[in-house]
Tab-separated table of C-alpha atoms in Angstrom:
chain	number	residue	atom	x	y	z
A	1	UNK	CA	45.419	-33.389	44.379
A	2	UNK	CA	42.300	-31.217	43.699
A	3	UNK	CA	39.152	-32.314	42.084
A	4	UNK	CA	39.474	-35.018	39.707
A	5	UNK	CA	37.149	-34.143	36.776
A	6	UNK	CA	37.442	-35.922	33.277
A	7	UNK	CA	38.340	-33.745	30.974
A	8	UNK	CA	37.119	-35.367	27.709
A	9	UNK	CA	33.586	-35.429	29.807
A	10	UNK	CA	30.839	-33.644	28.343
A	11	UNK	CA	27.923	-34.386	30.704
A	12	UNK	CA	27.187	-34.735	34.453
A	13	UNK	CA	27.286	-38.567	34.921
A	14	UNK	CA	30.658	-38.996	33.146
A	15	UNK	CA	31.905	-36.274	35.708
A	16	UNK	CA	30.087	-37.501	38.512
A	17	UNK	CA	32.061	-40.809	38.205
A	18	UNK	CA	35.018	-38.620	38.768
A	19	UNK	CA	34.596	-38.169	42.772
A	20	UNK	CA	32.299	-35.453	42.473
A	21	UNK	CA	29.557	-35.913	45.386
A	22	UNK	CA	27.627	-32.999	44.058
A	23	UNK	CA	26.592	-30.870	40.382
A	24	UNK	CA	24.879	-27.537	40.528
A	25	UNK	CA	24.232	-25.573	37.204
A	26	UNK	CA	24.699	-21.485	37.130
A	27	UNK	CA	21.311	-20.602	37.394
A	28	UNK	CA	22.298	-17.728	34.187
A	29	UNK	CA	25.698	-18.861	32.950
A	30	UNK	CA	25.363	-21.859	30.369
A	31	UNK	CA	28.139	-24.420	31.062
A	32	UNK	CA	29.289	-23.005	34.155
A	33	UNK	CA	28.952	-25.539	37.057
A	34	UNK	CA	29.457	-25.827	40.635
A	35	UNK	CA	30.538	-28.972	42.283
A	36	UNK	CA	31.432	-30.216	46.159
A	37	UNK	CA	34.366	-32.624	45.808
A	38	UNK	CA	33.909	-34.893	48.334
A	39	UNK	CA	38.016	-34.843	50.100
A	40	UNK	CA	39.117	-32.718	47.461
A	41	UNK	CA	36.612	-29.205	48.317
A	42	UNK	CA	34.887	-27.583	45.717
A	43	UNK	CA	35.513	-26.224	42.257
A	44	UNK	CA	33.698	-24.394	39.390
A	45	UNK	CA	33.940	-25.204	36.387
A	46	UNK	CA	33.566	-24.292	32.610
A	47	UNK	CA	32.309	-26.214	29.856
A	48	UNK	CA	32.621	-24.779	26.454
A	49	UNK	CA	32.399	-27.405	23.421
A	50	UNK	CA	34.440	-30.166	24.232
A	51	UNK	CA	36.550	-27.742	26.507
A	52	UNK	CA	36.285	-28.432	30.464
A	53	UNK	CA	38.508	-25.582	32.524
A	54	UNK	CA	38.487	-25.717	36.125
A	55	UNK	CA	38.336	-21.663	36.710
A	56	UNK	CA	38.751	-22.104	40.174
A	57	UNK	CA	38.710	-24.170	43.475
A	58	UNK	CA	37.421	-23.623	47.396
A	59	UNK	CA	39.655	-25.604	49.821
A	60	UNK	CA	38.685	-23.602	53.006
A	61	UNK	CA	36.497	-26.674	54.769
A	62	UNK	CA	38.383	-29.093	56.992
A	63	UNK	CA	35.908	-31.779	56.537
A	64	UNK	CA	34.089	-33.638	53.530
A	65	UNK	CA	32.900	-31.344	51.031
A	66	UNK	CA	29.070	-32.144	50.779
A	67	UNK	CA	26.456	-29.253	49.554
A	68	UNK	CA	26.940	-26.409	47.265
A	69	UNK	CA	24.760	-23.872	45.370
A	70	UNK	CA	24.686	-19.947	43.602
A	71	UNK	CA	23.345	-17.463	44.540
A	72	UNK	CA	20.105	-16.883	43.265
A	73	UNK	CA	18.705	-13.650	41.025
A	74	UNK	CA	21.014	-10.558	40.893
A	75	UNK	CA	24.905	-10.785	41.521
A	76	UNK	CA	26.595	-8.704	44.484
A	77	UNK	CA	28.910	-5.995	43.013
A	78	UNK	CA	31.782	-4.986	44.178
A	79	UNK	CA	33.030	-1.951	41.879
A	80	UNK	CA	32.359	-2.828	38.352
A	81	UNK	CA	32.674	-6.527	38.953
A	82	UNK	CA	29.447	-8.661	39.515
A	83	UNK	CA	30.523	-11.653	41.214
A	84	UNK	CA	27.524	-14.692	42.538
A	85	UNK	CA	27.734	-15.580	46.348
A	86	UNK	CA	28.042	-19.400	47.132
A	87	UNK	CA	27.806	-21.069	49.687
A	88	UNK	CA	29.327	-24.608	50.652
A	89	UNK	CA	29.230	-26.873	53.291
A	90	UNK	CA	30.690	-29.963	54.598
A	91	UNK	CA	29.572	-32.950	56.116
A	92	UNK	CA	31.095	-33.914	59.045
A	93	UNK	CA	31.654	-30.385	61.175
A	94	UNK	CA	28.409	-29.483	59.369
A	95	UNK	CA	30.163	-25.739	58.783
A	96	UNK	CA	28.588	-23.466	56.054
A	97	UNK	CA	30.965	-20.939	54.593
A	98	UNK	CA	29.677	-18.564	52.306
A	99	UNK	CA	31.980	-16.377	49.796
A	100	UNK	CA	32.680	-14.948	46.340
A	101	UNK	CA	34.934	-16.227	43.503
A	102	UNK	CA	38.114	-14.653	42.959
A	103	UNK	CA	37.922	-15.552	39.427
A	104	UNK	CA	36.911	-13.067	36.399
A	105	UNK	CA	34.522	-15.592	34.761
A	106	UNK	CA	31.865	-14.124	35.790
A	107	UNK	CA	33.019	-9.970	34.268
């Protein structure tokens, strides 16, 4: 099913509505967001104009999906590629996983 995010949403309560337990901003990357989606993991995703992309989603927690955040100040780099560290947990097995997106939204 994946994260169910309205897609004519432009702000944070219409997408919040959505089953999204929890918003966090890029702390560099305007419209770039971060959310935990409750039974559904997590997912970043990209708002540009009246444009909403999900670039990419973490499914890798076995229980409620429940905290989220970036990495703050400078980006890891592997190669050429700067990519932020997040880390997610979930509620019920209270496991924190920490990794990098696969995606190139960040290049």
């Amino acid at each position: 099913m994946g994260c169910q995010i309205n897609f004519k949403a432009r702000n944070e309560s219409s997408i919040s509505r959505r089953r999204v337990w929890r918003i966090k901003h890029h702390p560099s990357t305007p419209g770039l967001v971060l959310t935990a989606c409750m039974h559904n993991g997590f997912a970043i995703v990209k708002f540009d104009g009246n444009q909403v992309q999900v670039v990419e989603q973490y499914n890798k927690h076995d229980s409620l999906a429940y905290g989220a955040d970036w990495q703050r100040g400078d980006a890891s780099v592997a190669g050429t590629k700067k990519s932020p560290v997040i880390a997610t947990c979930s509620f019920y097995d209270r496991l924190l996983h920490v990794w990098t997106p696969e995606s190139d939204v960040f290049v």
